[in-house]
XYZ file of N, CA and C in Angstrom:
762
model
N 49.768 209.108 208.306
C 51.075 208.997 208.964
C 51.778 207.717 208.529
N 53.062 207.825 208.307
C 53.838 206.680 207.811
C 53.899 205.556 208.838
N 53.905 204.337 208.342
C 54.246 203.190 209.186
C 55.744 203.000 209.083
N 56.412 202.992 210.212
C 57.868 202.879 210.249
C 58.230 201.418 210.507
N 59.014 200.851 209.596
C 59.390 199.444 209.697
C 60.906 199.327 209.698
N 61.452 198.772 210.776
C 62.882 198.490 210.856
C 63.136 197.090 210.322
N 64.138 196.955 209.470
C 64.530 195.639 208.963
C 65.803 195.250 209.693
N 65.697 194.263 210.583
C 66.776 194.008 211.531
C 67.052 192.527 211.716
N 68.318 192.224 211.883
C 68.817 190.920 212.293
C 70.301 191.119 212.541
N 70.776 190.758 213.718
C 72.192 191.003 214.008
C 73.129 190.120 213.206
N 72.591 189.061 212.582
C 73.395 188.230 211.689
C 73.595 188.963 210.363
N 74.785 188.877 209.822
C 75.048 189.454 208.518
C 74.703 188.478 207.405
N 74.523 188.988 206.211
C 74.309 188.138 205.047
C 72.978 187.432 204.978
N 71.957 188.007 205.623
C 70.645 187.345 205.631
C 69.660 188.016 204.678
N 70.077 189.110 204.048
C 69.197 189.778 203.088
C 68.522 191.024 203.610
N 69.089 191.653 204.651
C 68.471 192.874 205.187
C 68.454 193.997 204.158
N 69.620 194.322 203.626
C 69.699 195.444 202.684
C 68.972 195.124 201.397
N 69.109 193.904 200.908
C 68.365 193.488 199.709
C 66.875 193.697 199.919
N 66.403 193.339 201.101
C 64.982 193.505 201.412
C 64.610 194.970 201.571
N 65.442 195.743 202.258
C 65.142 197.165 202.461
C 65.022 197.891 201.129
N 65.980 197.669 200.246
C 65.999 198.357 198.952
C 64.841 197.900 198.067
N 64.663 196.604 197.955
C 63.687 196.084 196.991
C 62.250 196.136 197.504
N 62.056 196.022 198.812
C 60.717 196.235 199.359
C 60.316 197.695 199.187
N 61.251 198.611 199.418
C 60.969 200.035 199.204
C 60.585 200.293 197.759
N 61.359 199.721 196.822
C 61.075 199.906 195.402
C 59.726 199.306 195.018
N 59.421 198.145 195.580
C 58.150 197.488 195.276
C 56.964 198.294 195.807
N 57.107 198.819 197.022
C 56.047 199.667 197.576
C 55.866 200.926 196.721
N 56.991 201.490 196.263
C 56.915 202.652 195.375
C 56.223 202.315 194.063
N 56.513 201.132 193.529
C 55.872 200.690 192.281
C 54.365 200.505 192.464
N 53.963 200.235 193.700
C 52.539 200.086 194.025
C 51.926 201.411 194.477
N 52.606 202.501 194.117
C 52.128 203.869 194.309
C 52.062 204.298 195.770
N 52.950 203.742 196.583
C 53.114 204.220 197.949
C 54.314 205.170 198.008
N 54.231 206.154 198.898
C 55.358 207.072 199.098
C 56.244 206.495 200.194
N 57.501 206.295 199.875
C 58.409 205.567 200.760
C 59.664 206.391 201.035
N 60.086 206.392 202.297
C 61.381 206.943 202.683
C 62.231 205.800 203.214
N 63.362 205.559 202.576
C 64.305 204.542 203.039
C 65.412 205.233 203.817
N 65.648 204.776 205.034
C 66.725 205.322 205.862
C 67.828 204.286 205.960
N 69.008 204.643 205.501
C 70.158 203.751 205.576
C 70.827 203.947 206.929
N 70.604 202.989 207.843
C 71.158 203.074 209.196
C 72.296 202.086 209.395
N 72.976 201.763 208.322
C 74.117 200.851 208.355
C 75.341 201.600 207.826
N 76.416 201.714 208.625
C 77.613 202.438 208.168
C 78.215 201.896 206.872
N 77.914 200.645 206.527
C 78.410 200.108 205.261
C 77.757 200.777 204.052
N 76.611 201.406 204.270
C 75.930 202.229 203.256
C 75.559 201.455 201.995
N 75.270 200.183 202.119
C 74.928 199.390 200.934
C 73.546 199.734 200.378
N 72.622 200.130 201.236
C 71.307 200.546 200.731
C 71.433 201.838 199.928
N 72.348 202.682 200.346
C 72.587 203.932 199.625
C 73.083 203.651 198.207
N 74.117 202.840 198.095
C 74.653 202.521 196.769
C 73.675 201.662 195.968
N 72.862 200.859 196.673
C 71.887 200.013 195.997
C 70.782 200.793 195.308
N 70.605 202.057 195.716
C 69.636 202.918 195.045
C 70.321 203.937 194.143
N 71.581 203.643 193.796
C 72.254 204.435 192.775
C 72.983 205.661 193.256
N 73.098 205.842 194.589
C 73.826 206.995 195.118
C 75.243 206.560 195.464
N 76.216 207.132 194.794
C 77.605 206.773 195.025
C 78.057 207.274 196.396
N 78.952 206.512 197.018
C 79.410 206.866 198.359
C 79.994 208.271 198.404
N 80.678 208.674 197.345
C 81.288 210.009 197.311
C 80.230 211.112 197.293
N 79.028 210.775 196.842
C 77.948 211.754 196.769
C 77.161 211.842 198.074
N 77.311 210.833 198.933
C 76.569 210.804 200.200
C 77.390 211.495 201.284
N 77.440 212.807 201.205
C 78.277 213.581 202.131
C 77.567 213.894 203.443
N 76.270 213.663 203.479
C 75.518 213.862 204.718
C 74.318 212.943 204.690
N 73.876 212.539 205.881
C 72.779 211.582 205.904
C 72.391 211.191 207.319
N 72.319 209.877 207.573
C 71.790 209.373 208.839
C 72.644 209.807 210.034
N 73.937 209.978 209.818
C 74.800 210.471 210.902
C 74.307 211.829 211.396
N 74.103 212.752 210.480
C 73.636 214.091 210.854
C 72.218 214.049 211.410
N 71.403 213.089 210.924
C 70.025 212.957 211.401
C 69.993 212.564 212.872
N 70.751 211.506 213.225
C 70.755 211.026 214.611
C 71.452 212.019 215.526
N 72.521 212.601 215.049
C 73.266 213.577 215.855
C 72.481 214.858 216.064
N 71.547 215.139 215.162
C 70.733 216.345 215.275
C 71.317 217.557 214.589
N 72.338 217.357 213.776
C 72.982 218.490 213.110
C 72.098 219.056 212.000
N 71.315 218.188 211.349
C 70.422 218.612 210.278
C 69.072 217.913 210.450
N 68.023 218.529 209.934
C 66.689 217.943 210.050
C 66.487 216.876 208.980
N 65.476 216.041 209.172
C 65.162 215.014 208.187
C 64.846 215.643 206.834
N 64.095 216.737 206.839
C 63.726 217.402 205.586
C 64.952 217.858 204.814
N 65.996 218.278 205.514
C 67.221 218.724 204.859
C 68.040 217.573 204.292
N 67.795 216.360 204.760
C 68.629 215.213 204.403
C 67.993 214.289 203.375
N 66.697 214.408 203.158
C 66.003 213.526 202.223
C 66.467 213.805 200.796
N 66.800 212.734 200.095
C 67.201 212.833 198.692
C 66.247 212.022 197.825
N 66.004 212.518 196.619
C 65.221 211.755 195.652
C 66.069 210.621 195.092
N 65.416 209.576 194.625
C 66.105 208.489 193.932
C 65.455 208.292 192.564
N 66.075 207.463 191.743
C 65.493 207.169 190.432
C 64.353 206.161 190.530
N 64.158 205.594 191.709
C 63.084 204.621 191.917
C 61.775 205.353 192.196
N 60.747 205.164 191.397
C 59.488 205.901 191.570
C 58.922 205.758 192.977
N 58.574 206.901 193.577
C 57.949 206.911 194.888
C 58.889 206.757 196.057
N 60.192 206.576 195.805
C 61.145 206.280 196.878
C 62.140 207.419 197.064
N 62.240 207.906 198.293
C 63.275 208.849 198.696
C 64.191 208.154 199.697
N 65.342 208.761 199.961
C 66.303 208.122 200.867
C 67.002 209.153 201.734
N 67.312 208.760 202.952
C 68.319 209.455 203.758
C 69.519 208.519 203.760
N 70.582 208.890 203.049
C 71.698 207.967 202.837
C 72.587 207.834 204.069
N 73.534 206.928 203.977
C 74.538 206.755 205.030
C 75.917 206.999 204.443
N 76.831 207.351 205.320
C 78.243 207.413 204.944
C 79.057 206.892 206.124
N 80.343 206.735 205.928
C 81.181 206.043 206.914
C 81.210 206.718 208.276
N 80.938 208.020 208.344
C 80.938 208.712 209.636
C 79.903 208.137 210.591
N 78.900 207.440 210.038
C 77.838 206.891 210.883
C 78.387 205.934 211.936
N 79.514 205.303 211.640
C 80.087 204.344 212.581
C 80.478 205.015 213.900
N 80.704 206.342 213.866
C 81.149 207.060 215.060
C 80.009 207.593 215.906
N 78.789 207.574 215.374
C 77.709 208.255 216.069
C 77.382 207.608 217.411
N 77.537 206.283 217.520
C 77.227 205.619 218.788
C 78.121 206.124 219.916
N 79.405 206.304 219.616
C 80.333 206.814 220.627
C 80.018 208.258 220.988
N 79.552 209.023 220.015
C 79.317 210.444 220.235
C 78.064 210.719 221.056
N 77.088 209.803 221.013
C 75.846 210.060 221.751
C 75.688 209.165 222.974
N 76.669 208.301 223.225
C 76.524 207.282 224.269
C 76.236 207.872 225.643
N 76.768 209.054 225.943
C 76.586 209.648 227.268
C 75.438 210.642 227.326
N 74.705 210.790 226.236
C 73.640 211.781 226.215
C 72.327 211.183 226.719
N 71.538 211.968 227.416
C 70.262 211.461 227.929
C 69.284 211.175 226.792
N 68.435 210.174 226.992
C 67.414 209.790 226.016
C 68.013 209.482 224.642
N 69.228 208.946 224.642
C 69.928 208.703 223.376
C 69.214 207.682 222.493
N 68.373 206.838 223.089
C 67.654 205.827 222.314
C 66.544 206.437 221.456
N 66.165 207.686 221.751
C 65.015 208.314 221.101
C 65.402 209.332 220.045
N 66.685 209.478 219.742
C 67.127 210.522 218.823
C 66.504 210.343 217.434
N 66.503 209.122 216.920
C 65.957 208.893 215.584
C 64.442 209.081 215.581
N 63.777 208.604 216.596
C 62.323 208.754 216.704
C 61.928 210.224 216.634
N 62.621 211.066 217.414
C 62.307 212.494 217.417
C 62.619 213.124 216.067
N 63.701 212.680 215.450
C 64.123 213.271 214.171
C 63.119 212.991 213.053
N 62.390 211.880 213.146
C 61.466 211.495 212.081
C 60.063 212.077 212.242
N 59.772 212.611 213.414
C 58.413 213.090 213.675
C 57.979 214.166 212.691
N 58.911 214.983 212.236
C 58.562 216.116 211.372
C 58.239 215.709 209.937
N 58.589 214.474 209.534
C 58.355 214.066 208.141
C 57.419 212.862 208.018
N 56.918 212.360 209.137
C 56.089 211.151 209.088
C 54.836 211.316 208.240
N 54.275 212.518 208.218
C 53.041 212.740 207.473
C 53.267 212.804 205.967
N 54.520 212.831 205.536
C 54.823 212.968 204.111
C 54.925 211.625 203.389
N 54.905 210.515 204.142
C 55.145 209.198 203.542
C 54.114 208.179 204.020
N 53.967 207.136 203.207
C 53.144 205.999 203.624
C 53.957 205.006 204.444
N 55.234 204.840 204.052
C 56.123 203.909 204.752
C 57.498 204.552 204.932
N 58.083 204.326 206.090
C 59.481 204.645 206.320
C 60.174 203.327 206.654
N 61.121 202.940 205.808
C 61.837 201.678 205.961
C 63.245 201.984 206.465
N 63.653 201.324 207.550
C 64.983 201.548 208.114
C 65.824 200.291 207.929
N 66.919 200.438 207.178
C 67.844 199.328 206.975
C 68.870 199.351 208.105
N 68.794 198.374 209.005
C 69.655 198.349 210.193
C 70.974 197.631 209.918
N 71.979 197.972 210.703
C 73.273 197.301 210.625
C 73.165 195.900 211.226
N 74.087 194.994 210.861
C 74.087 193.646 211.455
C 74.669 193.664 212.865
N 73.968 194.341 213.753
C 74.389 194.430 215.157
C 73.174 194.826 215.977
N 73.304 194.734 217.278
C 72.244 195.195 218.176
C 72.746 196.384 218.979
N 73.481 197.271 218.319
C 74.050 198.443 218.962
C 73.054 199.586 219.089
N 73.588 200.756 219.409
C 72.750 201.911 219.719
C 71.992 202.427 218.494
N 72.582 202.308 217.305
C 71.865 202.756 216.103
C 70.651 201.860 215.861
N 70.839 200.550 215.976
C 69.712 199.632 215.809
C 68.675 199.841 216.900
N 69.110 200.115 218.122
C 68.184 200.413 219.214
C 67.361 201.652 218.889
N 67.999 202.667 218.305
C 67.269 203.862 217.873
C 66.211 203.505 216.833
N 66.576 202.618 215.901
C 65.632 202.215 214.863
C 64.438 201.484 215.457
N 64.692 200.566 216.394
C 63.603 199.809 217.018
C 62.726 200.703 217.890
N 63.319 201.704 218.502
C 62.547 202.634 219.325
C 61.663 203.527 218.462
N 62.131 203.844 217.253
C 61.359 204.701 216.345
C 60.280 203.939 215.588
N 60.441 202.620 215.453
C 59.607 201.837 214.535
C 58.264 201.440 215.125
N 57.320 201.199 214.216
C 56.050 200.581 214.596
C 56.142 199.062 214.471
N 56.987 198.604 213.562
C 57.133 197.171 213.333
C 58.558 196.831 212.969
N 58.934 195.577 213.212
C 60.264 195.102 212.817
C 60.102 193.867 211.940
N 60.749 193.912 210.781
C 60.744 192.802 209.837
C 62.093 192.106 209.947
N 62.065 190.790 210.157
C 63.291 190.034 210.406
C 63.556 189.067 209.249
N 64.549 189.357 208.396
C 64.907 188.396 207.350
C 65.664 187.210 207.956
N 65.332 186.011 207.495
C 66.006 184.793 207.948
C 66.403 183.987 206.716
N 67.703 183.756 206.545
C 68.147 183.006 205.371
C 67.860 181.524 205.541
N 67.473 180.885 204.455
C 67.141 179.451 204.494
C 68.415 178.634 204.334
N 69.290 178.761 205.311
C 70.570 178.074 205.295
C 70.886 177.581 206.705
N 71.959 176.825 206.809
C 72.369 176.263 208.095
C 72.564 177.375 209.119
N 72.243 177.134 210.371
C 72.319 178.107 211.460
C 71.337 179.267 211.278
N 70.272 179.057 210.528
C 69.322 180.136 210.261
C 68.753 180.728 211.547
N 68.480 179.859 212.529
C 67.841 180.326 213.766
C 68.852 180.781 214.817
N 70.152 180.647 214.478
C 71.178 181.059 215.439
C 71.084 182.562 215.680
N 70.961 182.948 216.937
C 70.895 184.361 217.283
C 69.514 184.968 217.220
N 68.546 184.220 216.652
C 67.205 184.784 216.538
C 66.577 184.998 217.911
N 66.840 184.071 218.834
C 66.322 184.232 220.189
C 66.833 185.501 220.850
N 68.108 185.812 220.621
C 68.681 187.035 221.189
C 68.007 188.272 220.612
N 67.764 188.249 219.303
C 67.085 189.377 218.670
C 65.678 189.536 219.219
N 64.949 188.433 219.352
C 63.583 188.511 219.861
C 63.564 188.994 221.315
N 64.572 188.609 222.107
C 64.676 189.114 223.474
C 64.962 190.610 223.487
N 65.803 191.067 222.547
C 66.084 192.503 222.443
C 64.812 193.265 222.084
N 64.052 192.724 221.133
C 62.788 193.360 220.755
C 61.844 193.422 221.956
N 61.809 192.353 222.737
C 60.934 192.328 223.916
C 61.352 193.397 224.930
N 62.669 193.563 225.124
C 63.146 194.593 226.060
C 62.824 195.992 225.552
N 62.952 196.196 224.244
C 62.599 197.495 223.664
C 61.116 197.769 223.876
N 60.286 196.747 223.694
C 58.851 196.894 223.910
C 58.555 197.281 225.363
N 59.275 196.679 226.289
C 59.036 196.917 227.719
C 59.551 198.269 228.182
N 60.669 198.723 227.609
C 61.355 199.904 228.149
C 61.173 201.155 227.290
N 61.265 200.998 225.961
C 61.350 202.165 225.094
C 60.165 202.368 224.163
N 59.497 201.278 223.744
C 58.515 201.411 222.673
C 57.463 200.319 222.787
N 56.424 200.606 223.556
C 55.408 199.569 223.774
C 54.492 199.379 222.565
N 54.671 200.194 221.524
C 53.886 200.043 220.307
C 54.591 199.166 219.270
N 55.825 198.758 219.543
C 56.595 197.984 218.569
C 56.000 196.589 218.392
N 55.771 196.223 217.133
C 55.253 194.898 216.805
C 56.268 194.158 215.940
N 56.190 192.850 215.981
C 56.979 192.068 215.023
C 56.166 191.984 213.742
N 56.644 192.695 212.729
C 55.935 192.751 211.449
C 55.852 191.354 210.826
N 56.936 190.614 210.989
C 56.960 189.256 210.478
C 58.372 188.777 210.233
N 58.519 187.459 210.136
C 59.795 186.844 209.778
C 59.742 186.537 208.280
N 60.788 186.926 207.565
C 60.821 186.771 206.116
C 61.883 185.757 205.726
N 61.462 184.675 205.102
C 62.400 183.652 204.638
C 63.070 184.130 203.350
N 64.403 184.147 203.345
C 65.161 184.644 202.205
C 66.139 183.572 201.705
N 66.669 183.796 200.498
C 67.683 182.910 199.906
C 67.182 181.469 199.818
N 65.904 181.329 199.521
C 65.283 180.010 199.452
C 65.570 179.357 198.095
N 66.005 178.125 198.141
C 66.220 177.337 196.924
C 65.416 176.051 197.063
N 64.302 175.973 196.367
C 63.392 174.845 196.503
C 63.984 173.517 196.089
N 65.126 173.541 195.370
C 65.773 172.298 194.945
C 66.563 171.658 196.078
N 66.830 172.454 197.130
C 67.671 171.974 198.223
C 66.831 171.503 199.395
N 67.144 170.323 199.892
C 66.437 169.802 201.060
C 66.611 170.735 202.258
N 67.820 171.305 202.402
C 68.097 172.179 203.544
C 67.168 173.387 203.564
N 66.968 174.020 202.402
C 66.080 175.188 202.341
C 64.677 174.827 202.809
N 64.189 173.695 202.346
C 62.844 173.271 202.743
C 62.778 172.913 204.228
N 63.844 172.309 204.740
C 63.874 171.967 206.165
C 63.869 173.226 207.030
N 64.682 174.213 206.641
C 64.746 175.465 207.400
C 63.394 176.168 207.372
N 62.774 176.237 206.193
C 61.468 176.883 206.079
C 60.439 176.189 206.981
N 60.447 174.871 206.977
C 59.520 174.120 207.828
C 59.810 174.361 209.307
N 61.103 174.419 209.656
C 61.478 174.614 211.053
C 61.066 175.992 211.554
N 61.298 177.017 210.737
C 60.916 178.379 211.132
C 59.405 178.463 211.316
N 58.659 177.867 210.389
C 57.198 177.922 210.499
C 56.689 177.148 211.714
N 57.343 176.032 212.033
C 56.883 175.240 213.179
C 57.178 175.951 214.495
N 58.303 176.683 214.563
C 58.661 177.403 215.779
C 57.892 178.713 215.936
N 57.579 179.356 214.804
C 57.014 180.712 214.860
C 55.744 180.807 214.025
N 54.858 179.870 214.227
C 53.601 179.813 213.483
C 52.849 181.139 213.608
N 52.429 181.697 212.486
C 51.678 182.945 212.503
C 52.533 184.189 212.406
N 53.851 184.047 212.602
C 54.740 185.204 212.539
C 55.500 185.277 211.214
N 55.355 184.263 210.369
C 56.160 184.156 209.155
C 55.355 184.657 207.955
N 55.979 185.532 207.162
C 55.327 185.999 205.933
C 55.047 184.815 205.006
N 53.921 184.870 204.330
C 53.610 183.854 203.327
C 54.611 183.932 202.170
N 54.973 185.144 201.800
C 55.938 185.357 200.719
C 57.315 184.831 201.122
N 57.963 184.141 200.200
C 59.335 183.676 200.383
C 60.203 184.316 199.303
N 61.386 184.788 199.692
C 62.314 185.371 198.724
C 63.251 184.268 198.237
N 63.110 183.924 196.961
C 63.911 182.847 196.392
C 65.313 183.341 196.032
N 66.268 182.439 196.096
C 67.613 182.756 195.614
C 67.521 183.047 194.112
N 68.068 184.195 193.705
C 67.867 184.653 192.331
C 69.083 185.445 191.878
N 69.651 185.072 190.751
C 70.877 185.704 190.283
C 70.667 187.178 189.984
N 69.480 187.553 189.532
C 69.210 188.956 189.224
C 69.240 189.815 190.485
N 68.775 189.249 191.603
C 68.850 189.974 192.873
C 70.297 190.258 193.260
N 71.185 189.318 192.956
C 72.596 189.488 193.271
C 73.261 190.491 192.347
N 72.805 190.548 191.105
C 73.429 191.425 190.117
C 73.004 192.887 190.270
N 71.764 193.118 190.649
C 71.199 194.472 190.639
C 72.029 195.502 191.412
N 72.504 195.201 192.655
C 73.256 196.221 193.401
C 74.526 196.696 192.696
N 75.159 195.818 191.943
C 76.391 196.213 191.258
C 76.115 197.231 190.160
N 74.851 197.338 189.754
C 74.445 198.330 188.760
C 73.791 199.548 189.415
N 73.774 199.563 190.756
C 73.147 200.674 191.465
C 71.648 200.741 191.244
N 71.028 199.576 191.070
C 69.594 199.529 190.790
C 68.882 198.546 191.715
N 67.605 198.823 191.957
C 66.775 197.841 192.650
C 66.310 196.806 191.642
N 65.730 195.731 192.131
C 65.376 194.618 191.248
C 64.224 194.973 190.303
N 63.361 195.899 190.691
C 62.248 196.298 189.821
C 62.796 197.008 188.585
N 63.779 197.896 188.813
C 64.375 198.635 187.701
C 65.292 197.745 186.874
N 65.992 196.836 187.541
C 66.989 196.018 186.853
C 66.353 194.935 185.990
N 65.366 194.247 186.538
C 64.685 193.197 185.771
C 63.310 192.960 186.391
N 62.338 193.720 185.901
C 60.992 193.662 186.479
C 60.319 192.311 186.262
N 60.845 191.529 185.316
C 60.245 190.226 185.051
C 60.899 189.081 185.792
N 61.870 189.392 186.623
C 62.612 188.341 187.319
C 61.822 187.782 188.499
N 62.262 186.608 188.965
C 61.641 185.992 190.139
C 61.817 186.882 191.367
N 62.969 187.548 191.466
C 63.219 188.439 192.600
C 62.245 189.605 192.637
N 61.992 190.214 191.475
C 61.035 191.316 191.408
C 59.636 190.834 191.781
N 59.276 189.668 191.263
C 57.965 189.089 191.577
C 57.827 188.850 193.082
N 58.877 188.313 193.711
C 58.838 188.043 195.149
C 58.631 189.321 195.957
N 59.379 190.364 195.633
C 59.287 191.591 196.435
C 58.000 192.358 196.181
N 57.457 192.288 194.978
C 56.146 192.885 194.734
C 55.064 192.144 195.523
N 55.188 190.823 195.598
C 54.241 190.033 196.383
C 54.364 190.358 197.865
N 55.610 190.517 198.343
C 55.826 190.890 199.745
C 55.208 192.252 200.036
N 55.411 193.210 199.135
C 54.832 194.545 199.331
C 53.310 194.472 199.407
N 52.716 193.670 198.542
C 51.254 193.511 198.555
C 50.796 192.867 199.865
N 51.552 191.887 200.341
C 51.200 191.232 201.614
C 51.302 192.213 202.768
N 52.346 193.048 202.744
C 52.522 194.051 203.794
C 51.389 195.061 203.790
N 51.028 195.543 202.605
C 49.938 196.510 202.494
C 48.630 195.904 202.991
N 48.396 194.654 202.624
C 47.165 193.971 203.056
C 47.112 193.827 204.574
N 48.273 193.607 205.198
C 48.314 193.484 206.662
C 47.939 194.784 207.339
N 48.332 195.908 206.729
C 48.106 197.206 207.373
C 46.695 197.735 207.118
N 46.023 197.190 206.111
C 44.701 197.721 205.747
C 43.608 197.171 206.651
């Protein structure tokens, strides 16, 4: 049965989608079967795996709404071992459409039950918010991975996210674990990056991944080519970082 991991942080620009796409690709490169679910209306994970927005005519919106099954929505990608349920702009409306429905927090969890046995990992790329779609992701997940950028205000809002996770654990999903905090956009030449990394580790000892994602120009370039970092430049520092993260994640689950 797949381990479902939500990648979440209500702050934007911290590397959620970069991590969702490239961790999925790295796990696939390590011969794991991966399903990436794009749960962000901006659909950047969809385009990051080479699916043009015009081609993503159905996806996570229909999945959460219940109009189509997960099996009907899964698409292959050019990344070995990785499939995707894409997003499109209609996803922004789904929260309003299900807000009055009973058990609305469990729609995604129920939708994924039929395909969990087909994958080793299901990765959910969450929107930069703590809305109903993200709540669905946290309710469906076994673990939540929190990217934290090594920049000023890195810890701003993290307490709110951790409180939200705690409430989800208490009310909706007592199996939810914090998979780990992932330091991203690290530049070892900058004192600030090192200070932030030290501060996160001192506050959250034992919760921080050993792997650090370094700031890397290839990571920034890859999405514009519709490719993950493994396909775009397998020899880059970014590819090395995400392969190491995938190995660390696999080791944690074994």
